[in-house]
GROMACS .gro file of C-alpha atoms in nm:
model
  341
    1MET     CA    1  11.404  13.986   6.665
    2GLY     CA    2  11.204  13.754   6.443
    3SER     CA    3  11.133  13.834   6.079
    4TRP     CA    4  10.763  13.871   6.154
    5ALA     CA    5  10.819  14.173   6.375
    6ARG     CA    6  10.856  14.528   6.254
    7ARG     CA    7  11.184  14.683   6.357
    8PRO     CA    8  11.223  15.051   6.266
    9THR     CA    9  11.575  15.151   6.172
   10MET     CA   10  11.761  15.416   6.363
   11ASP     CA   11  11.829  15.742   6.186
   12HIS     CA   12  12.208  15.748   6.179
   13GLY     CA   13  12.200  16.122   6.114
   14ILE     CA   14  12.110  16.178   6.479
   15SER     CA   15  12.403  16.151   6.714
   16THR     CA   16  12.394  15.900   6.997
   17VAL     CA   17  12.498  16.171   7.239
   18PHE     CA   18  12.203  16.388   7.138
   19ILE     CA   19  11.955  16.100   7.174
   20THR     CA   20  12.094  16.003   7.511
   21SER     CA   21  12.069  16.358   7.641
   22ILE     CA   22  11.705  16.373   7.532
   23LEU     CA   23  11.628  16.049   7.715
   24TRP     CA   24  11.786  16.164   8.038
   25SER     CA   25  11.584  16.487   8.038
   26LEU     CA   26  11.243  16.326   7.991
   27HIS     CA   27  11.035  16.507   8.255
   28GLY     CA   28  11.231  16.365   8.542
   29GLN     CA   29  11.234  16.011   8.398
   30HIS     CA   30  11.563  15.837   8.473
   31PHE     CA   31  11.675  15.535   8.275
   32SER     CA   32  11.903  15.273   8.422
   33ALA     CA   33  12.275  15.292   8.362
   34HIS     CA   34  12.251  15.116   8.025
   35THR     CA   35  12.040  15.367   7.835
   36CYS     CA   36  11.792  15.236   7.580
   37LEU     CA   37  11.803  15.429   7.256
   38PRO     CA   38  11.489  15.511   7.056
   39PHE     CA   39  11.456  15.347   6.715
   40ALA     CA   40  11.398  15.673   6.530
   41ALA     CA   41  11.403  16.049   6.591
   42PRO     CA   42  11.325  16.137   6.954
   43ALA     CA   43  11.020  16.347   6.868
   44ASN     CA   44  10.793  16.056   6.951
   45LEU     CA   45  10.963  15.839   7.212
   46THR     CA   46  10.760  15.518   7.206
   47GLU     CA   47  11.008  15.264   7.067
   48PHE     CA   48  11.330  15.164   7.244
   49SER     CA   49  11.619  14.928   7.177
   50CYS     CA   50  11.875  14.794   7.425
   51SER     CA   51  12.145  14.557   7.301
   52ASP     CA   52  12.443  14.608   7.529
   53PRO     CA   53  12.604  14.261   7.577
   54THR     CA   54  12.707  14.359   7.932
   55LEU     CA   55  12.353  14.451   8.035
   56ASN     CA   56  12.243  14.231   8.328
   57LYS     CA   57  11.948  14.428   8.463
   58PHE     CA   58  11.627  14.510   8.283
   59PRO     CA   59  11.615  14.885   8.204
   60SER     CA   60  11.368  15.106   8.387
   61GLY     CA   61  11.204  15.444   8.338
   62PHE     CA   62  11.027  15.382   8.008
   63PRO     CA   63  10.756  15.644   7.931
   64GLU     CA   64  10.400  15.523   7.991
   65GLY     CA   65  10.320  15.549   7.620
   66THR     CA   66  10.598  15.312   7.515
   67LYS     CA   67  10.482  15.077   7.239
   68ILE     CA   68  10.791  14.875   7.148
   69ILE     CA   69  11.076  14.754   7.370
   70SER     CA   70  11.367  14.549   7.242
   71VAL     CA   71  11.615  14.412   7.498
   72GLU     CA   72  11.814  14.161   7.297
   73ASN     CA   73  12.161  14.006   7.289
   74THR     CA   74  12.238  14.096   7.651
   75ASN     CA   75  12.351  13.916   7.965
   76LEU     CA   76  12.005  13.949   8.122
   77SER     CA   77  11.926  13.635   8.326
   78ASP     CA   78  11.620  13.746   8.522
   79ILE     CA   79  11.352  14.009   8.519
   80SER     CA   80  11.148  14.147   8.808
   81THR     CA   81  10.772  14.130   8.848
   82GLU     CA   82  10.755  14.512   8.832
   83ALA     CA   83  10.967  14.550   8.518
   84LEU     CA   84  10.672  14.617   8.285
   85GLN     CA   85  10.428  14.781   8.526
   86GLY     CA   86  10.267  15.097   8.392
   87LEU     CA   87  10.337  15.007   8.029
   88CYS     CA   88   9.977  14.935   7.933
   89GLU     CA   89  10.030  15.068   7.577
   90LEU     CA   90  10.307  14.819   7.498
   91GLN     CA   91  10.245  14.637   7.169
   92GLU     CA   92  10.575  14.459   7.100
   93LEU     CA   93  10.826  14.311   7.343
   94HIS     CA   94  11.145  14.154   7.209
   95LEU     CA   95  11.359  13.966   7.461
   96SER     CA   96  11.551  13.733   7.232
   97SER     CA   97  11.907  13.608   7.277
   98ASN     CA   98  11.938  13.681   7.646
   99ARG     CA   99  11.999  13.439   7.932
  100LEU     CA  100  11.653  13.434   8.087
  101LYS     CA  101  11.593  13.120   8.292
  102ALA     CA  102  11.251  13.206   8.435
  103LEU     CA  103  10.979  13.470   8.412
  104PRO     CA  104  10.757  13.601   8.693
  105SER     CA  105  10.404  13.464   8.668
  106SER     CA  106  10.249  13.813   8.659
  107LEU     CA  107  10.505  13.975   8.427
  108PHE     CA  108  10.261  14.026   8.137
  109HIS     CA  109   9.938  14.068   8.334
  110ASN     CA  110   9.887  14.437   8.251
  111LEU     CA  111   9.981  14.401   7.884
  112SER     CA  112   9.638  14.352   7.732
  113ARG     CA  113   9.746  14.534   7.412
  114LEU     CA  114  10.060  14.330   7.353
  115GLN     CA  115  10.060  14.187   7.001
  116ALA     CA  116  10.411  14.046   6.958
  117LEU     CA  117  10.630  13.867   7.212
  118ASP     CA  118  10.971  13.728   7.117
  119LEU     CA  119  11.151  13.509   7.373
  120THR     CA  120  11.375  13.335   7.123
  121GLY     CA  121  11.711  13.198   7.232
  122ASN     CA  122  11.687  13.206   7.610
  123LEU     CA  123  11.722  12.934   7.875
  124LEU     CA  124  11.357  12.891   7.969
  125GLU     CA  125  11.269  12.543   8.094
  126ASP     CA  126  10.911  12.621   8.199
  127LEU     CA  127  10.659  12.903   8.232
  128SER     CA  128  10.391  12.951   8.494
  129PRO     CA  129  10.044  12.820   8.395
  130GLY     CA  130   9.877  13.162   8.379
  131ILE     CA  131  10.160  13.369   8.236
  132PHE     CA  132   9.967  13.461   7.917
  133GLN     CA  133   9.628  13.489   8.088
  134ASN     CA  134   9.579  13.859   8.008
  135THR     CA  135   9.768  13.893   7.680
  136ILE     CA  136   9.447  13.853   7.485
  137ALA     CA  137   9.562  14.065   7.188
  138LEU     CA  138   9.876  13.858   7.125
  139LYS     CA  139   9.920  13.765   6.759
  140HIS     CA  140  10.285  13.657   6.740
  141LEU     CA  141  10.454  13.439   7.003
  142ALA     CA  142  10.808  13.310   6.956
  143LEU     CA  143  10.950  13.065   7.210
  144GLN     CA  144  11.200  12.887   6.987
  145GLY     CA  145  11.548  12.804   7.100
  146ASN     CA  146  11.472  12.750   7.469
  147GLN     CA  147  11.473  12.437   7.686
  148LEU     CA  148  11.101  12.373   7.717
  149ALA     CA  149  11.034  12.004   7.777
  150THR     CA  150  10.658  12.034   7.836
  151LEU     CA  151  10.378  12.247   7.698
  152ARG     CA  152  10.102  12.365   7.928
  153PRO     CA  153   9.759  12.393   7.758
  154SER     CA  154   9.680  12.684   7.994
  155TRP     CA  155   9.936  12.899   7.815
  156PHE     CA  156   9.719  12.905   7.505
  157GLN     CA  157   9.368  12.918   7.652
  158ASN     CA  158   9.325  13.295   7.617
  159LEU     CA  159   9.528  13.348   7.299
  160GLN     CA  160   9.241  13.333   7.052
  161SER     CA  161   9.399  13.614   6.846
  162LEU     CA  162   9.727  13.429   6.793
  163ILE     CA  163   9.825  13.377   6.428
  164PHE     CA  164  10.196  13.282   6.461
  165LEU     CA  165  10.344  13.038   6.713
  166ASP     CA  166  10.705  12.919   6.708
  167LEU     CA  167  10.805  12.641   6.949
  168SER     CA  168  11.096  12.508   6.747
  169HIS     CA  169  11.434  12.402   6.886
  170ASN     CA  170  11.311  12.302   7.231
  171GLN     CA  171  11.307  11.969   7.417
  172LEU     CA  172  10.947  11.865   7.351
  173LYS     CA  173  10.879  11.490   7.335
  174ASP     CA  174  10.502  11.524   7.295
  175VAL     CA  175  10.220  11.775   7.278
  176PRO     CA  176   9.928  11.739   7.522
  177PRO     CA  177   9.595  11.652   7.355
  178TYR     CA  178   9.389  11.960   7.259
  179CYS     CA  179   9.674  12.188   7.369
  180PHE     CA  180   9.606  12.426   7.078
  181SER     CA  181   9.228  12.380   7.061
  182LYS     CA  182   9.153  12.749   7.130
  183LEU     CA  183   9.385  12.883   6.858
  184GLU     CA  184   9.130  12.899   6.580
  185HIS     CA  185   9.302  13.196   6.410
  186LEU     CA  186   9.650  13.042   6.408
  187THR     CA  187   9.794  13.022   6.055
  188SER     CA  188  10.156  12.919   6.129
  189LEU     CA  189  10.280  12.659   6.379
  190ASP     CA  190  10.647  12.565   6.405
  191LEU     CA  191  10.736  12.257   6.610
  192SER     CA  192  11.053  12.174   6.421
  193TYR     CA  193  11.365  12.036   6.587
  194ASN     CA  194  11.207  11.887   6.895
  195PHE     CA  195  11.176  11.518   6.986
  196LEU     CA  196  10.818  11.440   6.882
  197GLN     CA  197  10.754  11.077   6.784
  198VAL     CA  198  10.379  11.061   6.715
  199LEU     CA  199  10.143  11.296   6.534
  200SER     CA  200   9.772  11.260   6.610
  201PRO     CA  201   9.443  11.446   6.544
  202GLU     CA  202   9.426  11.545   6.911
  203ILE     CA  203   9.744  11.750   6.878
  204LEU     CA  204   9.608  11.959   6.590
  205LYS     CA  205   9.244  11.979   6.697
  206GLY     CA  206   9.102  12.331   6.673
  207LEU     CA  207   9.355  12.469   6.423
  208ILE     CA  208   9.094  12.522   6.155
  209ASN     CA  209   9.284  12.805   5.983
  210LEU     CA  210   9.633  12.657   5.999
  211GLU     CA  211   9.818  12.711   5.671
  212LYS     CA  212  10.178  12.621   5.761
  213LEU     CA  213  10.292  12.334   5.984
  214ASP     CA  214  10.663  12.274   6.032
  215LEU     CA  215  10.762  11.942   6.193
  216GLU     CA  216  11.109  11.912   6.044
  217GLY     CA  217  11.385  11.751   6.245
  218ASN     CA  218  11.181  11.554   6.496
  219GLN     CA  219  11.170  11.178   6.548
  220ILE     CA  220  10.821  11.119   6.412
  221GLN     CA  221  10.761  10.754   6.333
  222THR     CA  222  10.382  10.750   6.325
  223ILE     CA  223  10.112  10.973   6.182
  224LYS     CA  224   9.781  10.843   6.310
  225ASP     CA  225   9.475  10.803   6.089
  226LYS     CA  226   9.273  11.118   6.023
  227THR     CA  227   9.540  11.345   6.171
  228PHE     CA  228   9.510  11.599   5.890
  229TYR     CA  229   9.130  11.591   5.875
  230VAL     CA  230   9.130  11.857   6.148
  231VAL     CA  231   9.360  12.100   5.955
  232GLN     CA  232   9.208  12.105   5.608
  233ALA     CA  233   9.325  12.462   5.538
  234LEU     CA  234   9.688  12.344   5.543
  235GLN     CA  235   9.901  12.461   5.248
  236PHE     CA  236  10.259  12.397   5.357
  237LEU     CA  237  10.362  12.083   5.547
  238PHE     CA  238  10.723  12.012   5.641
  239LEU     CA  239  10.808  11.659   5.761
  240LYS     CA  240  11.174  11.657   5.656
  241ASN     CA  241  11.429  11.459   5.858
  242ASN     CA  242  11.198  11.242   6.065
  243SER     CA  243  11.177  10.863   6.101
  244LEU     CA  244  10.875  10.786   5.882
  245ASP     CA  245  10.896  10.448   5.710
  246HIS     CA  246  10.529  10.408   5.624
  247LEU     CA  247  10.230  10.631   5.555
  248SER     CA  248   9.871  10.511   5.530
  249ASP     CA  249   9.703  10.565   5.194
  250ASN     CA  250   9.468  10.839   5.316
  251THR     CA  251   9.719  11.037   5.521
  252PHE     CA  252   9.717  11.350   5.303
  253PHE     CA  253   9.389  11.301   5.118
  254PRO     CA  254   9.184  11.564   5.310
  255LEU     CA  255   9.429  11.845   5.230
  256ASP     CA  256   9.252  12.015   4.938
  257ARG     CA  257   9.471  12.327   4.957
  258LEU     CA  258   9.808  12.156   4.995
  259GLU     CA  259  10.079  12.327   4.788
  260LEU     CA  260  10.403  12.196   4.937
  261LEU     CA  261  10.479  11.866   5.111
  262ASP     CA  262  10.836  11.795   5.223
  263LEU     CA  263  10.899  11.430   5.307
  264SER     CA  264  11.272  11.433   5.240
  265GLY     CA  265  11.518  11.263   5.472
  266ASN     CA  266  11.286  10.991   5.605
  267GLN     CA  267  11.285  10.611   5.566
  268LEU     CA  268  11.011  10.576   5.308
  269THR     CA  269  11.037  10.299   5.053
  270SER     CA  270  10.706  10.371   4.879
  271LEU     CA  271  10.427  10.627   4.869
  272ASN     CA  272  10.073  10.579   4.745
  273PRO     CA  273   9.989  10.902   4.557
  274LEU     CA  274   9.644  10.944   4.708
  275PHE     CA  275   9.606  11.322   4.723
  276SER     CA  276   9.301  11.541   4.683
  277ARG     CA  277   9.225  11.624   4.320
  278GLN     CA  278   9.161  11.979   4.435
  279ALA     CA  279   9.529  12.016   4.531
  280THR     CA  280   9.622  12.134   4.183
  281LYS     CA  281   9.941  12.328   4.273
  282LEU     CA  282  10.117  12.048   4.455
  283SER     CA  283  10.496  12.032   4.495
  284LEU     CA  284  10.673  11.741   4.666
  285ASP     CA  285  11.020  11.683   4.803
  286LEU     CA  286  11.075  11.306   4.825
  287SER     CA  287  11.454  11.309   4.820
  288GLU     CA  288  11.688  11.119   5.052
  289ASN     CA  289  11.454  10.827   5.117
  290PRO     CA  290  11.548  10.460   5.053
  291TRP     CA  291  11.303  10.410   4.766
  292ALA     CA  292  11.212  10.066   4.639
  293CYS     CA  293  11.213  10.114   4.263
  294ASP     CA  294  10.933   9.872   4.187
  295CYS     CA  295  10.585   9.903   4.035
  296ARG     CA  296  10.471  10.129   4.323
  297SER     CA  297  10.737  10.388   4.250
  298CYS     CA  298  10.654  10.366   3.881
  299VAL     CA  299  10.290  10.447   3.961
  300LEU     CA  300  10.402  10.738   4.180
  301LEU     CA  301  10.613  10.895   3.907
  302ASP     CA  302  10.343  10.844   3.641
  303TRP     CA  303  10.094  11.015   3.869
  304ALA     CA  304  10.331  11.307   3.926
  305ARG     CA  305  10.386  11.357   3.552
  306ASN     CA  306  10.017  11.327   3.466
  307ASN     CA  307   9.912  11.576   3.733
  308SER     CA  308  10.188  11.835   3.678
  309VAL     CA  309  10.326  11.777   4.026
  310THR     CA  310  10.662  11.944   4.087
  311LEU     CA  311  10.927  11.714   4.232
  312TYR     CA  312  11.211  11.893   4.410
  313SER     CA  313  11.567  11.759   4.444
  314GLN     CA  314  11.511  11.484   4.188
  315LYS     CA  315  11.882  11.398   4.174
  316ASP     CA  316  11.853  11.283   4.536
  317MET     CA  317  11.552  11.058   4.472
  318LYS     CA  318  11.753  10.739   4.446
  319CYS     CA  319  11.674  10.371   4.446
  320ALA     CA  320  11.778  10.163   4.746
  321SER     CA  321  11.634   9.844   4.598
  322PRO     CA  322  11.628   9.619   4.401
  323LYS     CA  323  12.002   9.564   4.413
  324HIS     CA  324  12.069   9.618   4.044
  325LEU     CA  325  11.909   9.965   4.061
  326GLN     CA  326  12.076  10.084   4.381
  327GLY     CA  327  12.195  10.444   4.350
  328GLN     CA  328  11.998  10.509   4.032
  329VAL     CA  329  11.796  10.830   4.015
  330MET     CA  330  11.430  10.728   4.007
  331THR     CA  331  11.322  10.988   3.755
  332SER     CA  332  11.590  10.872   3.509
  333LEU     CA  333  11.440  10.524   3.478
  334SER     CA  334  11.200  10.420   3.207
  335ASN     CA  335  10.886  10.237   3.313
  336ALA     CA  336  11.028   9.909   3.184
  337MET     CA  337  11.328   9.937   3.415
  338PHE     CA  338  11.128   9.937   3.740
  339GLY     CA  339  11.119   9.610   3.927
  340SER     CA  340  10.807   9.410   3.986
  341CYS     CA  341  10.606   9.414   4.308
   0.00000   0.00000   0.00000
């Protein structure tokens, strides 16, 4: 279960045998062989957890008022269309670390109150176009650690309430234009550890309240002009471990609220420090790039000192050129030591 989801802890003072006996006597309700235990005392049975690694069938018999179901770390590889029928009060569904390969197109259609859905760590390669059509209250959606190679814009058309979206650790090579255009309340988007190569304004269009964007561990070579003009609320931007060797002067200029920019582990040799003057709390990680320690790097470091910019991992900000400065830590050099341009 993701860190964003509330997971009540089980009261260890209540015996498992007692809890199980309560469940089996619920007004004729009969749970499947692998009984799901409630999170807390059985006085209010609305939250259930199932984590038996041998479980290969989705449990049944949940009370109609159930609000949270966690079926995680099991051998579950499929789930029936009827599995969640009658559970209209469900608010959180955690299905992480199973072996799900596909989901029925109508699985979530009666879950209009669902707010959190965690599908982390399954084997999903695709989802039907209208699978999230009726989950209009959804705020947290985690799809990381699957095998998704393509995003369907239709998945996100009715998710106007979404604030957290994690698509990391999939097989994505691109994002369709305007895919997220309806997600105006989204504050956190994680696309890290995919295979993206280009970042453009069309990808981020509509994300007017986005505060955190994680693109670490992709293959991004190009950030097109005006990409970040459409996400001016951005505060945290992670571009670590990509293939960037050049950035246009105005790339980050529209980001007035930027607090943290991680450009470590790229192929940058220089960076023009053209940032918004309103970004007064800026921290940068520029480590593990092949910096050219010439007049441009000297200007960059002077700007950082004069504007109280925090530079992380300074010991790994090393010169790759000119030859006589190779391996030297940039911040240890005096201005006179930097090469000419």
